[in-house]
Structures are given as C-alpha cells and as structure tokens.
Amino acid sequence: MRAMPIPSDHPLLLRIVDDLAERGWSQQNLFLPDALTRALAAECRQRAAEGELAPAAVGRGPFSEIREGIRGDRIQWIEPGQAQACDHYLGLMDSLREAMNRGLFLGLEDFESHFALYPPGAFYLKHVDRFRDDDRRMVSAVLYLNDAWSAEQGGQLRMYLDEGVAHDVTPVGGCLVVFLSGEIPHEVLPATRDRLSLTGWFRRRGNELF
Ligand code: OGA
Ligand code: MN
C-alpha cells in the first residue's frame, strides 16, 4: 500500500487535539482505512506466528518483571523500515505528534510503539502509563486491529475518567484512543478471542537520572 501522508492540520487530528485539551482523552472510531488496519493486523499475526512476540514486562529497567497476574499480553516493539504498513502508521502518528505540539505545547519529541496480542483470557489490571522513575511518556495512543469485534467478546479498554465514571472502548479495528498518560487510570478486560492492537506513547525529553 502506498504511504499517504496526512497533514498535521487535518480535521481528524485537530479533533483529537481539541478532545485532549477539553477532557484529556479522545476516541476516533474510524481513524484508519480498513485496508491499512488489515495490513497491520496481518503484520501482527505474522510476527506472532514467527514467535517474535514476547510476554510483556511490568515496570522498567532492572526492576521489570513478567507478571501474568498483572498483564498477560505478548508484545513486539516496532521500528521504522520493517514493514510498509508500520511505516504508514508511524507517519500518521508523527503528524499527530506535530498537531499536539502545535495545539497543546507538549514538546513531544518521539513516539515508541509496540504490537500487543492478548490471548483469550489475558488482561491488564488497572494502571497508569507513566513510570515513577521516568516521566517522559505524555500521551498514550492505542489503535485496535480486530476484525468484526462484538461487545460480548469482551476485551474492552476501561478508562476511569472521574470519581465513579468509567468509559469502555470496544477494541474494534480502525479505532484509535488517545489519552494523557499520567492522568487516566485504565485497564484491559479479558476477551474470548485474540485481541490485537498497536499501543504507543508520545514522549518529551526526560529528566532521567541514568
Ligand atoms: C497498555 C494499555 C490498552 C489497550 O498497553 O499500557 O493500557 O486497550 N493498553 O490495549
Ligand atoms: Mn496502559
């Protein structure tokens, strides 16, 4: 598929920026064209079949560990130049990064992203996406890659917005959810089938100690 750049003042991106400014999160059900969603899903499945997805760890650096009682997904980080579909997605996220920098003055410098596959029954308990020793992650973006998902199959992303107010997102292919990493606790509910996504974080320059 030919990579089609999207300008950073595209209405879809401006809507996401407005949502973030107003309430800290945005859900765009029709973010990706079907062909690109399918190509990304195929890439994720191929990597899984080749054994390239590994159990995700909890925490960071020397203290990270695999704990399926907290999160049970298998992941692989993506890099530019590996696959056309991934490069296309990274290009879109770069336009979104520019749009957020322009509209929200976040000073986002890069974007890191991984495929994630939750096998049936796997989940990720309630958490926030910012590590105590690394505050570079500013904005989280989750893109779902699942064909014909129905709510009874589970796998919702549950976001805790305010005291007693939760919002569930069904992980339907092509849907993008964006939220402020340090502000919105969330969890992934177990599903009855494989649940595929591309999850990423926009980061600013950090004040790392090491
Ligand atoms: C994560 C996460 C949400 C989702 O990977 O940190 O919360 O819906 N993912 O996959
Ligand atoms: Mn998360």
GROMACS .gro file of C-alpha atoms and ligand atoms in nm:
model
  221
    1MET     CA    1   0.000   0.000   0.000
    2ARG     CA    2   0.131   0.343  -0.088
    3ALA     CA    3   0.204   0.553   0.218
    4MET     CA    4  -0.026   0.852   0.221
    5PRO     CA    5   0.095   1.134   0.444
    6ILE     CA    6  -0.165   1.324   0.642
    7PRO     CA    7  -0.112   1.696   0.715
    8SER     CA    8  -0.089   1.792   1.081
    9ASP     CA    9  -0.386   2.029   1.037
   10HIS     CA   10  -0.616   1.750   0.916
   11PRO     CA   11  -0.961   1.787   1.083
   12LEU     CA   12  -0.936   1.440   1.240
   13LEU     CA   13  -0.610   1.533   1.413
   14LEU     CA   14  -0.743   1.873   1.522
   15ARG     CA   15  -1.044   1.698   1.678
   16ILE     CA   16  -0.812   1.474   1.880
   17VAL     CA   17  -0.614   1.779   1.996
   18ASP     CA   18  -0.938   1.957   2.099
   19ASP     CA   19  -1.060   1.650   2.289
   20LEU     CA   20  -0.729   1.622   2.475
   21ALA     CA   21  -0.742   1.990   2.569
   22GLU     CA   22  -1.101   1.969   2.688
   23ARG     CA   23  -1.113   1.637   2.870
   24GLY     CA   24  -0.780   1.454   2.841
   25TRP     CA   25  -0.887   1.177   2.605
   26SER     CA   26  -1.023   1.112   2.255
   27GLN     CA   27  -1.182   0.817   2.077
   28GLN     CA   28  -1.191   0.807   1.697
   29ASN     CA   29  -1.382   0.501   1.576
   30LEU     CA   30  -1.292   0.546   1.210
   31PHE     CA   31  -0.932   0.659   1.234
   32LEU     CA   32  -0.775   0.413   0.990
   33PRO     CA   33  -0.890   0.295   0.649
   34ASP     CA   34  -0.982  -0.078   0.652
   35ALA     CA   35  -0.700  -0.176   0.416
   36LEU     CA   36  -0.436  -0.036   0.649
   37THR     CA   37  -0.599  -0.191   0.956
   38ARG     CA   38  -0.596  -0.529   0.779
   39ALA     CA   39  -0.232  -0.491   0.672
   40LEU     CA   40  -0.129  -0.407   1.030
   41ALA     CA   41  -0.329  -0.699   1.170
   42ALA     CA   42  -0.162  -0.933   0.920
   43GLU     CA   43   0.180  -0.800   1.022
   44CYS     CA   44   0.098  -0.858   1.390
   45ARG     CA   45  -0.026  -1.213   1.324
   46GLN     CA   46   0.280  -1.295   1.115
   47ARG     CA   47   0.512  -1.177   1.391
   48ALA     CA   48   0.316  -1.383   1.643
   49ALA     CA   49   0.336  -1.692   1.419
   50GLU     CA   50   0.712  -1.645   1.385
   51GLY     CA   51   0.747  -1.634   1.763
   52GLU     CA   52   0.858  -1.273   1.770
   53LEU     CA   53   0.606  -1.155   2.030
   54ALA     CA   54   0.731  -1.193   2.387
   55PRO     CA   55   0.549  -1.169   2.721
   56ALA     CA   56   0.531  -0.805   2.826
   57ALA     CA   57   0.707  -0.697   3.142
   58VAL     CA   58   0.575  -0.478   3.422
   59GLY     CA   59   0.797  -0.188   3.535
   60ARG     CA   60   1.111  -0.063   3.376
   61GLY     CA   61   1.486  -0.127   3.368
   62PRO     CA   62   1.642  -0.358   3.627
   63PHE     CA   63   1.314  -0.384   3.819
   64SER     CA   64   1.095  -0.502   3.532
   65GLU     CA   65   0.945  -0.849   3.553
   66ILE     CA   66   0.687  -1.067   3.380
   67ARG     CA   67   0.372  -1.099   3.589
   68GLU     CA   68   0.076  -1.250   3.411
   69GLY     CA   69  -0.137  -1.171   3.716
   70ILE     CA   70  -0.095  -0.804   3.620
   71ARG     CA   71  -0.070  -0.813   3.239
   72GLY     CA   72  -0.090  -1.111   3.004
   73ASP     CA   73  -0.022  -0.963   2.662
   74ARG     CA   74   0.263  -1.052   2.428
   75ILE     CA   75   0.436  -0.763   2.253
   76GLN     CA   76   0.694  -0.659   1.999
   77TRP     CA   77   0.828  -0.305   1.957
   78ILE     CA   78   0.815  -0.172   1.603
   79GLU     CA   79   1.094   0.015   1.426
   80PRO     CA   80   1.088   0.225   1.108
   81GLY     CA   81   1.182   0.040   0.789
   82GLN     CA   82   1.047  -0.304   0.890
   83ALA     CA   83   0.716  -0.304   0.704
   84GLN     CA   84   0.531  -0.060   0.482
   85ALA     CA   85   0.211  -0.073   0.688
   86CYS     CA   86   0.403   0.005   1.008
   87ASP     CA   87   0.582   0.296   0.841
   88HIS     CA   88   0.248   0.431   0.725
   89TYR     CA   89   0.115   0.415   1.081
   90LEU     CA   90   0.432   0.580   1.218
   91GLY     CA   91   0.386   0.860   0.962
   92LEU     CA   92   0.030   0.920   1.084
   93MET     CA   93   0.145   0.926   1.444
   94ASP     CA   94   0.415   1.176   1.353
   95SER     CA   95   0.151   1.408   1.208
   96LEU     CA   96  -0.050   1.365   1.527
   97ARG     CA   97   0.263   1.448   1.729
   98GLU     CA   98   0.306   1.771   1.532
   99ALA     CA   99  -0.061   1.860   1.575
  100MET     CA  100  -0.039   1.807   1.953
  101ASN     CA  101   0.281   2.011   1.979
  102ARG     CA  102   0.122   2.294   1.788
  103GLY     CA  103  -0.210   2.288   1.975
  104LEU     CA  104  -0.109   2.181   2.325
  105PHE     CA  105   0.258   2.290   2.352
  106LEU     CA  106   0.355   1.950   2.485
  107GLY     CA  107   0.707   1.942   2.338
  108LEU     CA  108   0.672   1.579   2.229
  109GLU     CA  109   0.995   1.456   2.078
  110ASP     CA  110   0.941   1.095   1.986
  111PHE     CA  111   0.698   0.807   1.969
  112GLU     CA  112   0.753   0.447   2.077
  113SER     CA  113   0.508   0.175   1.984
  114HIS     CA  114   0.456  -0.200   2.008
  115PHE     CA  115   0.221  -0.462   1.872
  116ALA     CA  116   0.026  -0.630   2.150
  117LEU     CA  117  -0.161  -0.958   2.138
  118TYR     CA  118  -0.379  -1.059   2.432
  119PRO     CA  119  -0.465  -1.431   2.406
  120PRO     CA  120  -0.817  -1.531   2.525
  121GLY     CA  121  -0.849  -1.466   2.899
  122ALA     CA  122  -0.550  -1.230   2.918
  123PHE     CA  123  -0.595  -0.888   3.078
  124TYR     CA  124  -0.405  -0.586   3.208
  125LEU     CA  125  -0.506  -0.468   3.555
  126LYS     CA  126  -0.582  -0.103   3.631
  127HIS     CA  127  -0.272   0.117   3.591
  128VAL     CA  128  -0.142   0.449   3.460
  129ASP     CA  129   0.108   0.465   3.173
  130ARG     CA  130   0.378   0.661   3.344
  131PHE     CA  131   0.666   0.509   3.533
  132ARG     CA  132   0.767   0.654   3.867
  133ASP     CA  133   1.130   0.685   3.757
  134ASP     CA  134   1.058   0.804   3.401
  135ASP     CA  135   0.808   1.080   3.333
  136ARG     CA  136   0.873   1.112   2.959
  137ARG     CA  137   0.550   0.942   2.849
  138MET     CA  138   0.296   1.219   2.799
  139VAL     CA  139   0.029   1.084   2.564
  140SER     CA  140  -0.082   0.724   2.505
  141ALA     CA  141  -0.231   0.607   2.173
  142VAL     CA  142  -0.395   0.268   2.122
  143LEU     CA  143  -0.502   0.153   1.777
  144TYR     CA  144  -0.716  -0.162   1.754
  145LEU     CA  145  -0.668  -0.419   1.479
  146ASN     CA  146  -0.958  -0.660   1.531
  147ASP     CA  147  -1.195  -0.762   1.260
  148ALA     CA  148  -1.569  -0.774   1.346
  149TRP     CA  149  -1.543  -0.748   1.723
  150SER     CA  150  -1.865  -0.753   1.924
  151ALA     CA  151  -1.905  -0.623   2.279
  152GLU     CA  152  -1.994  -0.972   2.415
  153GLN     CA  153  -1.645  -1.086   2.322
  154GLY     CA  154  -1.505  -0.862   2.597
  155GLY     CA  155  -1.158  -0.710   2.572
  156GLN     CA  156  -1.278  -0.357   2.647
  157LEU     CA  157  -1.038  -0.082   2.740
  158ARG     CA  158  -1.194   0.060   3.057
  159MET     CA  159  -1.088   0.419   3.132
  160TYR     CA  160  -1.152   0.570   3.475
  161LEU     CA  161  -1.235   0.930   3.395
  162ASP     CA  162  -1.369   1.074   3.717
  163GLU     CA  163  -1.487   0.959   4.055
  164GLY     CA  164  -1.729   0.678   3.968
  165VAL     CA  165  -1.727   0.744   3.592
  166ALA     CA  166  -1.579   0.481   3.362
  167HIS     CA  167  -1.579   0.469   2.983
  168ASP     CA  168  -1.544   0.141   2.795
  169VAL     CA  169  -1.396   0.113   2.445
  170THR     CA  170  -1.467  -0.200   2.243
  171PRO     CA  171  -1.145  -0.285   2.053
  172VAL     CA  172  -1.288  -0.265   1.702
  173GLY     CA  173  -1.040  -0.248   1.414
  174GLY     CA  174  -0.956   0.104   1.296
  175CYS     CA  175  -1.049   0.270   1.626
  176LEU     CA  176  -0.785   0.494   1.787
  177VAL     CA  177  -0.792   0.600   2.152
  178VAL     CA  178  -0.561   0.877   2.270
  179PHE     CA  179  -0.525   0.994   2.630
  180LEU     CA  180  -0.293   1.180   2.869
  181SER     CA  181  -0.062   0.908   3.001
  182GLY     CA  182  -0.028   1.036   3.356
  183GLU     CA  183  -0.392   1.126   3.414
  184ILE     CA  184  -0.622   0.844   3.316
  185PRO     CA  185  -0.608   0.511   3.500
  186HIS     CA  186  -0.728   0.228   3.277
  187GLU     CA  187  -0.741  -0.149   3.239
  188VAL     CA  188  -0.788  -0.411   2.969
  189LEU     CA  189  -1.067  -0.662   3.033
  190PRO     CA  190  -1.028  -1.028   2.932
  191ALA     CA  191  -1.169  -1.136   2.596
  192THR     CA  192  -1.289  -1.462   2.445
  193ARG     CA  193  -1.064  -1.430   2.139
  194ASP     CA  194  -0.720  -1.294   2.046
  195ARG     CA  195  -0.711  -0.916   2.090
  196LEU     CA  196  -0.468  -0.726   1.866
  197SER     CA  197  -0.351  -0.368   1.894
  198LEU     CA  198  -0.071  -0.124   1.832
  199THR     CA  199  -0.001   0.067   2.151
  200GLY     CA  200   0.231   0.365   2.167
  201TRP     CA  201   0.347   0.663   2.367
  202PHE     CA  202   0.446   1.014   2.269
  203ARG     CA  203   0.739   1.124   2.480
  204ARG     CA  204   0.903   1.451   2.570
  205ARG     CA  205   1.270   1.488   2.656
  206GLY     CA  206   1.318   1.342   3.001
  207ASN     CA  207   1.488   1.423   3.327
  208GLU     CA  208   1.630   1.074   3.357
  209LEU     CA  209   1.877   1.016   3.632
  210PHE     CA  210   2.054   0.733   3.450
  211OGA     C1  211  -0.110  -0.057   2.776
  211OGA     C2  212  -0.258  -0.048   2.772
  211OGA     C3  213  -0.464  -0.059   2.648
  211OGA     C4  214  -0.531  -0.138   2.541
  211OGA     O1  215  -0.053  -0.131   2.695
  211OGA     O2  216  -0.050   0.011   2.861
  211OGA     O3  217  -0.314   0.002   2.866
  211OGA     O4  218  -0.651  -0.113   2.519
  211OGA     N1  219  -0.327  -0.090   2.663
  211OGA     O5  220  -0.468  -0.224   2.481
  212MN      MN  221  -0.182   0.135   2.969
   0.00000   0.00000   0.00000
